[in-house]
PDB file of C-alpha atoms in Angstrom:
ATOM      1  CA  MET Z  11      23.877   9.170 -16.344  1.00 54.00           C
ATOM      2  CA  LEU Z  12      21.235   6.833 -14.227  1.00 68.00           C
ATOM      3  CA  SER Z  13      20.172   8.320 -10.960  1.00 81.00           C
ATOM      4  CA  SER Z  14      16.577   8.146  -8.908  1.00 84.00           C
ATOM      5  CA  ARG Z  15      15.548  11.295 -11.603  1.00 88.00           C
ATOM      6  CA  THR Z  16      16.248   9.926 -14.634  1.00 90.00           C
ATOM      7  CA  LEU Z  17      14.161   7.595 -13.809  1.00 92.00           C
ATOM      8  CA  PHE Z  18      11.096   9.060 -12.619  1.00 93.00           C
ATOM      9  CA  ASP Z  19      11.449  10.909 -15.546  1.00 94.00           C
ATOM     10  CA  GLU Z  20      11.579   7.870 -18.588  1.00 96.00           C
ATOM     11  CA  ILE Z  21       9.175   6.041 -16.198  1.00 96.00           C
ATOM     12  CA  TYR Z  22       6.351  10.146 -16.606  1.00 96.00           C
ATOM     13  CA  ARG Z  23       7.539   9.718 -20.018  1.00 96.00           C
ATOM     14  CA  ASN Z  24       5.936   7.006 -21.401  1.00 97.00           C
ATOM     15  CA  ASP Z  25       1.691   6.562 -20.882  1.00 97.00           C
ATOM     16  CA  GLU Z  26       1.861   2.504 -19.801  1.00 97.00           C
ATOM     17  CA  ALA Z  27       4.928   2.733 -16.608  1.00 97.00           C
ATOM     18  CA  TYR Z  28       3.622   6.252 -15.369  1.00 97.00           C
ATOM     19  CA  ARG Z  29      -0.484   4.178 -15.511  1.00 97.00           C
ATOM     20  CA  LEU Z  30       1.384   1.764 -13.290  1.00 97.00           C
ATOM     21  CA  PHE Z  31       3.112   3.953 -11.030  1.00 97.00           C
ATOM     22  CA  CYS Z  32      -0.402   5.656 -10.053  1.00 97.00           C
ATOM     23  CA  SER Z  33      -2.204   2.964 -10.023  1.00 98.00           C
ATOM     24  CA  ILE Z  34      -0.074   1.089  -7.384  1.00 97.00           C
ATOM     25  CA  ALA Z  35      -0.483   4.509  -5.676  1.00 97.00           C
ATOM     26  CA  ALA Z  36      -3.755   5.035  -5.510  1.00 97.00           C
ATOM     27  CA  ASP Z  37      -4.196   1.751  -4.528  1.00 97.00           C
ATOM     28  CA  GLY Z  38      -2.163   1.787  -1.760  1.00 96.00           C
ATOM     29  CA  GLU Z  39      -3.687   4.716  -0.090  1.00 97.00           C
ATOM     30  CA  ASP Z  40      -7.635   3.812  -0.477  1.00 97.00           C
ATOM     31  CA  GLN Z  41      -6.215   0.718   1.431  1.00 96.00           C
ATOM     32  CA  GLY Z  42      -5.005   2.826   3.616  1.00 96.00           C
ATOM     33  CA  GLY Z  43      -7.657   4.521   4.228  1.00 97.00           C
ATOM     34  CA  TRP Z  44     -10.396   1.974   4.477  1.00 97.00           C
ATOM     35  CA  GLU Z  45      -8.243   0.596   7.427  1.00 97.00           C
ATOM     36  CA  ASN Z  46      -8.448   3.734   9.070  1.00 97.00           C
ATOM     37  CA  GLU Z  47     -11.517   4.435   8.360  1.00 97.00           C
ATOM     38  CA  ARG Z  48     -12.004   0.894  10.130  1.00 97.00           C
ATOM     39  CA  ILE Z  49      -9.611   1.144  13.086  1.00 98.00           C
ATOM     40  CA  GLN Z  50     -11.755   4.748  14.179  1.00 97.00           C
ATOM     41  CA  ALA Z  51     -15.363   3.080  14.173  1.00 97.00           C
ATOM     42  CA  LEU Z  52     -13.632   0.580  16.181  1.00 97.00           C
ATOM     43  CA  THR Z  53     -11.305   2.309  18.581  1.00 96.00           C
ATOM     44  CA  GLY Z  54     -13.358   3.638  22.004  1.00 88.00           C
ATOM     45  CA  ASP Z  55     -10.429   6.474  22.827  1.00 90.00           C
ATOM     46  CA  PRO Z  56     -12.834  10.194  21.871  1.00 91.00           C
ATOM     47  CA  VAL Z  57      -8.741  11.388  21.993  1.00 89.00           C
ATOM     48  CA  LEU Z  58      -7.220   8.447  19.105  1.00 94.00           C
ATOM     49  CA  ALA Z  59     -10.095   7.968  17.609  1.00 95.00           C
ATOM     50  CA  PRO Z  60     -10.611  11.628  15.386  1.00 96.00           C
ATOM     51  CA  LYS Z  61      -6.594  11.228  14.041  1.00 96.00           C
ATOM     52  CA  ILE Z  62      -7.064   8.233  13.012  1.00 97.00           C
ATOM     53  CA  GLY Z  63     -10.275   9.040  11.356  1.00 96.00           C
ATOM     54  CA  ARG Z  64      -7.877  13.028   9.735  1.00 97.00           C
ATOM     55  CA  HIS Z  65      -5.691   9.945   8.653  1.00 97.00           C
ATOM     56  CA  GLY Z  66      -7.567   7.229   6.545  1.00 97.00           C
ATOM     57  CA  ALA Z  67      -9.221  10.832   4.944  1.00 97.00           C
ATOM     58  CA  ASP Z  68      -5.894  11.838   3.934  1.00 98.00           C
ATOM     59  CA  GLU Z  69      -4.760   8.814   2.576  1.00 98.00           C
ATOM     60  CA  ARG Z  70      -8.363   8.749   0.808  1.00 98.00           C
ATOM     61  CA  LYS Z  71      -7.676  11.944  -1.286  1.00 98.00           C
ATOM     62  CA  HIS Z  72      -4.243  10.652  -1.889  1.00 98.00           C
ATOM     63  CA  GLY Z  73      -5.789   8.456  -3.819  1.00 98.00           C
ATOM     64  CA  ARG Z  74      -7.883  10.973  -5.735  1.00 98.00           C
ATOM     65  CA  ILE Z  75      -4.935  12.816  -6.408  1.00 97.00           C
ATOM     66  CA  PHE Z  76      -3.606   9.923  -8.121  1.00 97.00           C
ATOM     67  CA  THR Z  77      -6.522   8.402 -10.050  1.00 97.00           C
ATOM     68  CA  GLN Z  78      -6.513  12.937 -10.662  1.00 97.00           C
ATOM     69  CA  LEU Z  79      -3.354  12.394 -12.546  1.00 97.00           C
ATOM     70  CA  LEU Z  80      -3.774   9.525 -14.373  1.00 97.00           C
ATOM     71  CA  HIS Z  81      -7.549  11.496 -15.307  1.00 97.00           C
ATOM     72  CA  ARG Z  82      -5.257  14.586 -16.941  1.00 95.00           C
ATOM     73  CA  ARG Z  83      -3.381  12.326 -19.110  1.00 95.00           C
ATOM     74  CA  GLY Z  84      -6.250  10.243 -20.625  1.00 96.00           C
ATOM     75  CA  LEU Z  85      -5.237   6.578 -18.508  1.00 96.00           C
ATOM     76  CA  GLU Z  86      -7.363   4.576 -16.237  1.00 96.00           C
ATOM     77  CA  LYS Z  87      -5.951   3.010 -13.287  1.00 96.00           C
ATOM     78  CA  VAL Z  88      -4.837  -0.745 -14.255  1.00 96.00           C
ATOM     79  CA  ASP Z  89      -5.328  -4.184 -11.442  1.00 95.00           C
ATOM     80  CA  VAL Z  90      -1.427  -3.450  -9.486  1.00 94.00           C
ATOM     81  CA  PRO Z  91       0.732  -7.261 -10.302  1.00 94.00           C
ATOM     82  CA  PRO Z  92      -0.002  -8.811  -6.569  1.00 94.00           C
ATOM     83  CA  LYS Z  93       3.472  -8.870  -6.202  1.00 96.00           C
ATOM     84  CA  ALA Z  94       3.357  -4.847  -5.974  1.00 96.00           C
ATOM     85  CA  ASP Z  95       0.584  -4.796  -3.575  1.00 96.00           C
ATOM     86  CA  TYR Z  96       2.782  -3.901  -0.412  1.00 96.00           C
ATOM     87  CA  CYS Z  97      -0.508  -3.964   2.194  1.00 95.00           C
ATOM     88  CA  MET Z  98      -1.942  -7.578   1.289  1.00 95.00           C
ATOM     89  CA  LEU Z  99       2.095  -8.610   1.001  1.00 96.00           C
ATOM     90  CA  LEU Z 100       2.569  -6.721   4.494  1.00 96.00           C
ATOM     91  CA  GLU Z 101      -1.034  -8.759   5.673  1.00 94.00           C
ATOM     92  CA  ARG Z 102       0.345 -12.024   5.163  1.00 93.00           C
ATOM     93  CA  GLN Z 103       3.010 -11.764   6.811  1.00 90.00           C
ATOM     94  CA  GLY Z 104       1.511 -10.581  10.416  1.00 92.00           C
ATOM     95  CA  ILE Z 105       2.221  -6.678   9.704  1.00 95.00           C
ATOM     96  CA  GLY Z 106      -0.633  -4.366  11.587  1.00 95.00           C
ATOM     97  CA  LEU Z 107      -4.685  -6.177  12.318  1.00 96.00           C
ATOM     98  CA  SER Z 108      -5.859  -8.272   9.299  1.00 95.00           C
ATOM     99  CA  HIS Z 109      -8.793  -8.345   6.892  1.00 94.00           C
ATOM    100  CA  GLU Z 110     -10.951  -9.743   9.079  1.00 95.00           C
ATOM    101  CA  ARG Z 111     -10.043  -8.587  12.624  1.00 96.00           C
ATOM    102  CA  LEU Z 112     -10.808  -5.564  10.254  1.00 97.00           C
ATOM    103  CA  THR Z 113     -14.019  -6.147   9.180  1.00 96.00           C
ATOM    104  CA  SER Z 114     -15.464  -7.411  12.648  1.00 95.00           C
ATOM    105  CA  ASP Z 115     -17.771  -5.194  15.039  1.00 94.00           C
ATOM    106  CA  VAL Z 116     -15.598  -6.332  18.169  1.00 96.00           C
ATOM    107  CA  PRO Z 117     -14.076  -3.521  19.674  1.00 97.00           C
ATOM    108  CA  LEU Z 118     -10.169  -2.815  19.097  1.00 97.00           C
ATOM    109  CA  THR Z 119      -7.776  -3.847  22.304  1.00 96.00           C
ATOM    110  CA  ASP Z 120      -5.140  -1.984  24.044  1.00 95.00           C
ATOM    111  CA  ARG Z 121      -2.174  -4.218  22.539  1.00 96.00           C
ATOM    112  CA  GLU Z 122      -4.616  -4.336  18.668  1.00 97.00           C
ATOM    113  CA  ILE Z 123      -4.373  -0.320  18.805  1.00 97.00           C
ATOM    114  CA  ILE Z 124      -0.547  -0.944  19.254  1.00 97.00           C
ATOM    115  CA  THR Z 125      -0.387  -3.632  16.141  1.00 97.00           C
ATOM    116  CA  TYR Z 126      -1.774  -0.198  14.726  1.00 98.00           C
ATOM    117  CA  LEU Z 127       0.260   2.278  15.267  1.00 98.00           C
ATOM    118  CA  ALA Z 128       3.173   0.823  15.211  1.00 98.00           C
ATOM    119  CA  HIS Z 129       2.910  -0.607  11.602  1.00 98.00           C
ATOM    120  CA  SER Z 130       1.541   3.357  10.988  1.00 98.00           C
ATOM    121  CA  ARG Z 131       4.495   4.081  12.205  1.00 98.00           C
ATOM    122  CA  VAL Z 132       7.285   1.279  10.238  1.00 98.00           C
ATOM    123  CA  THR Z 133       5.316   2.175   7.513  1.00 98.00           C
ATOM    124  CA  GLU Z 134       5.111   6.298   7.080  1.00 97.00           C
ATOM    125  CA  GLN Z 135       8.454   6.193   7.971  1.00 97.00           C
ATOM    126  CA  ARG Z 136       8.963   5.222   4.582  1.00 97.00           C
ATOM    127  CA  ALA Z 137       6.431   6.801   2.535  1.00 97.00           C
ATOM    128  CA  SER Z 138       7.454  10.230   4.169  1.00 97.00           C
ATOM    129  CA  GLU Z 139      10.676   9.083   2.989  1.00 97.00           C
ATOM    130  CA  GLN Z 140       9.765   8.496  -1.259  1.00 96.00           C
ATOM    131  CA  MET Z 141       7.776  11.508  -1.557  1.00 97.00           C
ATOM    132  CA  ARG Z 142      11.267  13.049  -0.330  1.00 96.00           C
ATOM    133  CA  GLN Z 143      12.596  11.946  -3.405  1.00 95.00           C
ATOM    134  CA  LEU Z 144       9.484  11.942  -5.832  1.00 96.00           C
ATOM    135  CA  VAL Z 145       9.962  15.878  -4.106  1.00 96.00           C
ATOM    136  CA  ARG Z 146      13.108  16.188  -5.587  1.00 94.00           C
ATOM    137  CA  ALA Z 147      12.713  14.027  -8.708  1.00 93.00           C
ATOM    138  CA  TYR Z 148       9.502  16.430  -9.637  1.00 93.00           C
ATOM    139  CA  GLY Z 149      10.355  19.717  -8.369  1.00 89.00           C
ATOM    140  CA  GLY Z 150       9.773  20.856 -11.324  1.00 90.00           C
ATOM    141  CA  ASN Z 151       7.084  19.091 -13.241  1.00 92.00           C
ATOM    142  CA  PRO Z 152       4.634  21.518 -13.749  1.00 89.00           C
ATOM    143  CA  GLU Z 153       1.944  18.575 -13.040  1.00 90.00           C
ATOM    144  CA  LEU Z 154       3.711  17.376 -10.365  1.00 94.00           C
ATOM    145  CA  ALA Z 155       5.373  18.776  -8.151  1.00 94.00           C
ATOM    146  CA  LYS Z 156       2.523  20.195  -5.910  1.00 95.00           C
ATOM    147  CA  ALA Z 157       0.115  16.883  -6.344  1.00 96.00           C
ATOM    148  CA  MET Z 158       4.049  15.575  -4.356  1.00 97.00           C
ATOM    149  CA  ARG Z 159       4.789  18.318  -2.243  1.00 97.00           C
ATOM    150  CA  MET Z 160       0.906  18.590  -0.792  1.00 97.00           C
ATOM    151  CA  ILE Z 161       1.051  14.431  -0.314  1.00 97.00           C
ATOM    152  CA  SER Z 162       4.731  14.546   1.353  1.00 97.00           C
ATOM    153  CA  ALA Z 163       3.264  17.223   3.832  1.00 97.00           C
ATOM    154  CA  ASP Z 164       0.885  14.883   4.683  1.00 97.00           C
ATOM    155  CA  GLU Z 165       2.725  11.719   5.105  1.00 97.00           C
ATOM    156  CA  ASP Z 166       5.648  13.813   7.654  1.00 97.00           C
ATOM    157  CA  ASN Z 167       2.708  14.255   9.897  1.00 97.00           C
ATOM    158  CA  HIS Z 168       0.830  11.012  10.663  1.00 97.00           C
ATOM    159  CA  LEU Z 169       4.555   9.783  11.043  1.00 97.00           C
ATOM    160  CA  ALA Z 170       4.551  12.305  13.398  1.00 97.00           C
ATOM    161  CA  TYR Z 171       1.587  11.577  14.914  1.00 97.00           C
ATOM    162  CA  CYS Z 172       2.709   7.402  15.597  1.00 97.00           C
ATOM    163  CA  HIS Z 173       5.620   9.387  17.249  1.00 98.00           C
ATOM    164  CA  GLU Z 174       3.048  11.195  19.494  1.00 97.00           C
ATOM    165  CA  GLU Z 175       0.967   8.483  20.147  1.00 97.00           C
ATOM    166  CA  LEU Z 176       3.249   5.839  20.602  1.00 98.00           C
ATOM    167  CA  LEU Z 177       4.819   7.993  23.433  1.00 98.00           C
ATOM    168  CA  ARG Z 178       2.038   8.391  24.779  1.00 96.00           C
ATOM    169  CA  LEU Z 179       1.156   5.492  25.137  1.00 96.00           C
ATOM    170  CA  THR Z 180       4.843   4.084  26.632  1.00 97.00           C
ATOM    171  CA  ALA Z 181       4.907   6.949  29.108  1.00 97.00           C
ATOM    172  CA  MET Z 182       1.421   4.589  29.932  1.00 95.00           C
ATOM    173  CA  GLY Z 183       3.292   1.248  30.490  1.00 97.00           C
ATOM    174  CA  HIS Z 184       3.443  -0.736  27.650  1.00 97.00           C
ATOM    175  CA  GLY Z 185       6.556  -0.252  26.667  1.00 97.00           C
ATOM    176  CA  PRO Z 186       7.800  -3.584  26.654  1.00 97.00           C
ATOM    177  CA  TYR Z 187       4.788  -4.266  23.607  1.00 98.00           C
ATOM    178  CA  ILE Z 188       5.395  -1.686  21.902  1.00 98.00           C
ATOM    179  CA  ARG Z 189       9.723  -2.539  20.963  1.00 97.00           C
ATOM    180  CA  HIS Z 190       8.139  -6.256  20.318  1.00 97.00           C
ATOM    181  CA  ALA Z 191       5.560  -5.061  17.890  1.00 97.00           C
ATOM    182  CA  LEU Z 192       7.954  -1.768  16.039  1.00 98.00           C
ATOM    183  CA  GLU Z 193      10.341  -4.595  16.073  1.00 97.00           C
ATOM    184  CA  HIS Z 194       9.475  -7.842  14.255  1.00 97.00           C
ATOM    185  CA  THR Z 195       6.516  -4.634  11.554  1.00 97.00           C
ATOM    186  CA  ALA Z 196      10.329  -3.620  10.919  1.00 97.00           C
ATOM    187  CA  ARG Z 197      11.653  -7.161   9.971  1.00 96.00           C
ATOM    188  CA  GLY Z 198       8.283  -8.353   8.112  1.00 97.00           C
ATOM    189  CA  GLU Z 199       8.515  -4.483   5.748  1.00 97.00           C
ATOM    190  CA  ILE Z 200      11.616  -3.533   5.431  1.00 97.00           C
ATOM    191  CA  ARG Z 201      11.180  -7.765   3.219  1.00 97.00           C
ATOM    192  CA  THR Z 202       8.602  -6.646   1.895  1.00 97.00           C
ATOM    193  CA  HIS Z 203      10.114  -3.471   1.041  1.00 97.00           C
ATOM    194  CA  ARG Z 204      12.265  -5.637  -1.194  1.00 97.00           C
ATOM    195  CA  ASP Z 205      10.194  -7.574  -2.780  1.00 97.00           C
ATOM    196  CA  VAL Z 206       7.674  -4.937  -4.276  1.00 97.00           C
ATOM    197  CA  GLY Z 207      10.907  -3.104  -5.425  1.00 97.00           C
ATOM    198  CA  LEU Z 208      12.503  -5.969  -7.418  1.00 98.00           C
ATOM    199  CA  ALA Z 209       8.598  -6.986  -9.318  1.00 97.00           C
ATOM    200  CA  VAL Z 210       7.708  -3.246  -9.982  1.00 97.00           C
ATOM    201  CA  LEU Z 211      11.410  -3.237 -11.372  1.00 96.00           C
ATOM    202  CA  ARG Z 212      10.782  -5.736 -13.288  1.00 96.00           C
ATOM    203  CA  ALA Z 213       7.121  -4.378 -14.715  1.00 97.00           C
ATOM    204  CA  MET Z 214       8.947  -1.123 -15.620  1.00 97.00           C
ATOM    205  CA  GLY Z 215      12.085  -3.213 -16.852  1.00 96.00           C
ATOM    206  CA  ARG Z 216      10.039  -5.018 -19.959  1.00 97.00           C
ATOM    207  CA  ILE Z 217       7.633  -1.733 -20.370  1.00 97.00           C
ATOM    208  CA  LEU Z 218      10.096   0.459 -20.616  1.00 97.00           C
ATOM    209  CA  ARG Z 219      12.827  -2.706 -22.324  1.00 97.00           C
ATOM    210  CA  TRP Z 220      15.722  -1.133 -19.984  1.00 96.00           C
ATOM    211  CA  PRO Z 221      18.793  -2.863 -20.957  1.00 96.00           C
ATOM    212  CA  LEU Z 222      20.050  -6.607 -19.474  1.00 96.00           C
ATOM    213  CA  TRP Z 223      22.878  -3.677 -17.775  1.00 95.00           C
ATOM    214  CA  GLN Z 224      20.403  -1.623 -16.429  1.00 95.00           C
ATOM    215  CA  ARG Z 225      17.737  -3.945 -14.017  1.00 95.00           C
ATOM    216  CA  ALA Z 226      21.246  -5.715 -13.050  1.00 96.00           C
ATOM    217  CA  LEU Z 227      22.272  -3.006 -11.731  1.00 95.00           C
ATOM    218  CA  LEU Z 228      19.095  -1.470 -10.125  1.00 96.00           C
ATOM    219  CA  THR Z 229      17.874  -5.072  -9.374  1.00 96.00           C
ATOM    220  CA  ALA Z 230      21.644  -5.325  -7.342  1.00 96.00           C
ATOM    221  CA  GLY Z 231      20.822  -1.424  -5.936  1.00 95.00           C
ATOM    222  CA  VAL Z 232      17.242  -3.078  -4.288  1.00 96.00           C
ATOM    223  CA  GLN Z 233      19.083  -6.180  -2.458  1.00 97.00           C
ATOM    224  CA  ALA Z 234      21.303  -3.377  -0.959  1.00 97.00           C
ATOM    225  CA  LEU Z 235      19.210  -1.037   0.015  1.00 96.00           C
ATOM    226  CA  TYR Z 236      17.926  -4.111   1.455  1.00 97.00           C
ATOM    227  CA  ALA Z 237      21.163  -5.111   3.540  1.00 97.00           C
ATOM    228  CA  TYR Z 238      21.195  -1.582   4.643  1.00 97.00           C
ATOM    229  CA  ASP Z 239      17.689  -1.735   6.108  1.00 96.00           C
ATOM    230  CA  LEU Z 240      18.468  -5.390   7.440  1.00 95.00           C
ATOM    231  CA  THR Z 241      21.215  -4.116  10.024  1.00 94.00           C
ATOM    232  CA  VAL Z 242      22.218  -0.334  10.482  1.00 94.00           C
ATOM    233  CA  GLY Z 243      18.281   1.090   8.621  1.00 93.00           C
ATOM    234  CA  ARG Z 244      16.341  -0.387  10.653  1.00 94.00           C
ATOM    235  CA  ARG Z 245      17.182   1.686  13.304  1.00 95.00           C
ATOM    236  CA  ARG Z 246      15.511   4.687  12.635  1.00 96.00           C
ATOM    237  CA  MET Z 247      12.121   2.665  12.004  1.00 96.00           C
ATOM    238  CA  ILE Z 248      12.002   1.471  14.749  1.00 96.00           C
ATOM    239  CA  ARG Z 249      13.163   4.361  17.764  1.00 96.00           C
ATOM    240  CA  LEU Z 250      10.679   7.065  19.197  1.00 97.00           C
ATOM    241  CA  ARG Z 251      11.300  10.278  19.175  1.00 96.00           C
ATOM    242  CA  MET Z 252       8.939  13.540  19.944  1.00 96.00           C
ATOM    243  CA  PRO Z 253       8.311  15.165  16.785  1.00 95.00           C
ATOM    244  CA  ALA Z 254       8.752  18.983  16.239  1.00 92.00           C
ATOM    245  CA  LYS Z 255       5.246  19.203  15.563  1.00 91.00           C
ATOM    246  CA  ARG Z 256       3.330  17.903  18.421  1.00 93.00           C
ATOM    247  CA  ASN Z 257      -0.405  17.224  17.633  1.00 93.00           C
ATOM    248  CA  ALA Z 258       0.219  16.645  14.317  1.00 94.00           C
ATOM    249  CA  LEU Z 259      -3.415  15.285  13.148  1.00 94.00           C
ATOM    250  CA  GLY Z 260      -5.500  17.657  15.258  1.00 83.00           C
ATOM    251  CA  ARG Z 261      -5.568  20.108  14.062  1.00 62.00           C
TER     252      ARG Z 261
END
């Protein structure tokens, strides 16, 4: 039976596939860590800046965890294929703040802070869902279970923080721009998630020598999720609600 658990188990059991999987995850987390570090440095809000720093530190920690998982198998990271580089593909669509902007020394404006938070709110929604999927897939794996649960809990905290901060800024009169930023980010993220998913499937299919029927079925699944997200699922990525866990990154 073809299920997410059997697919992830197949990836785990193959060194080359596992190496690519962990490399993509580690690079994405490291990139997120760097971005948050730069955003913290350019943020003058004494309450928000430490939370952004905590977010960045968590992402760096996640990058180290995925790298350590590779080292335990005697493996090193590989370069991430450009078509599977989620962060860079988002930036090329104008989602979030650019590398060029983050390497400057000019403090961020209120709108740029909102752009950052909207980007984080949408991408952390995806990260939270994906980590829960990995917890289900690897929950019985003694090597991976603890790491997946730790990262999943952090991603849930990041998502809660984004909701709370965007709602705070909505109350300050920034609601129209926040709605615009969330809509723009969600549309771009949905396209990028599909494109990255297809690129990773192609790479894994070559490594694991999947038969044509399996590749076709998995490709159809990615396209079906894209269609769902574009029509109905997008709502979960743009709505704001006060989280049950308040001040998740201020502790």
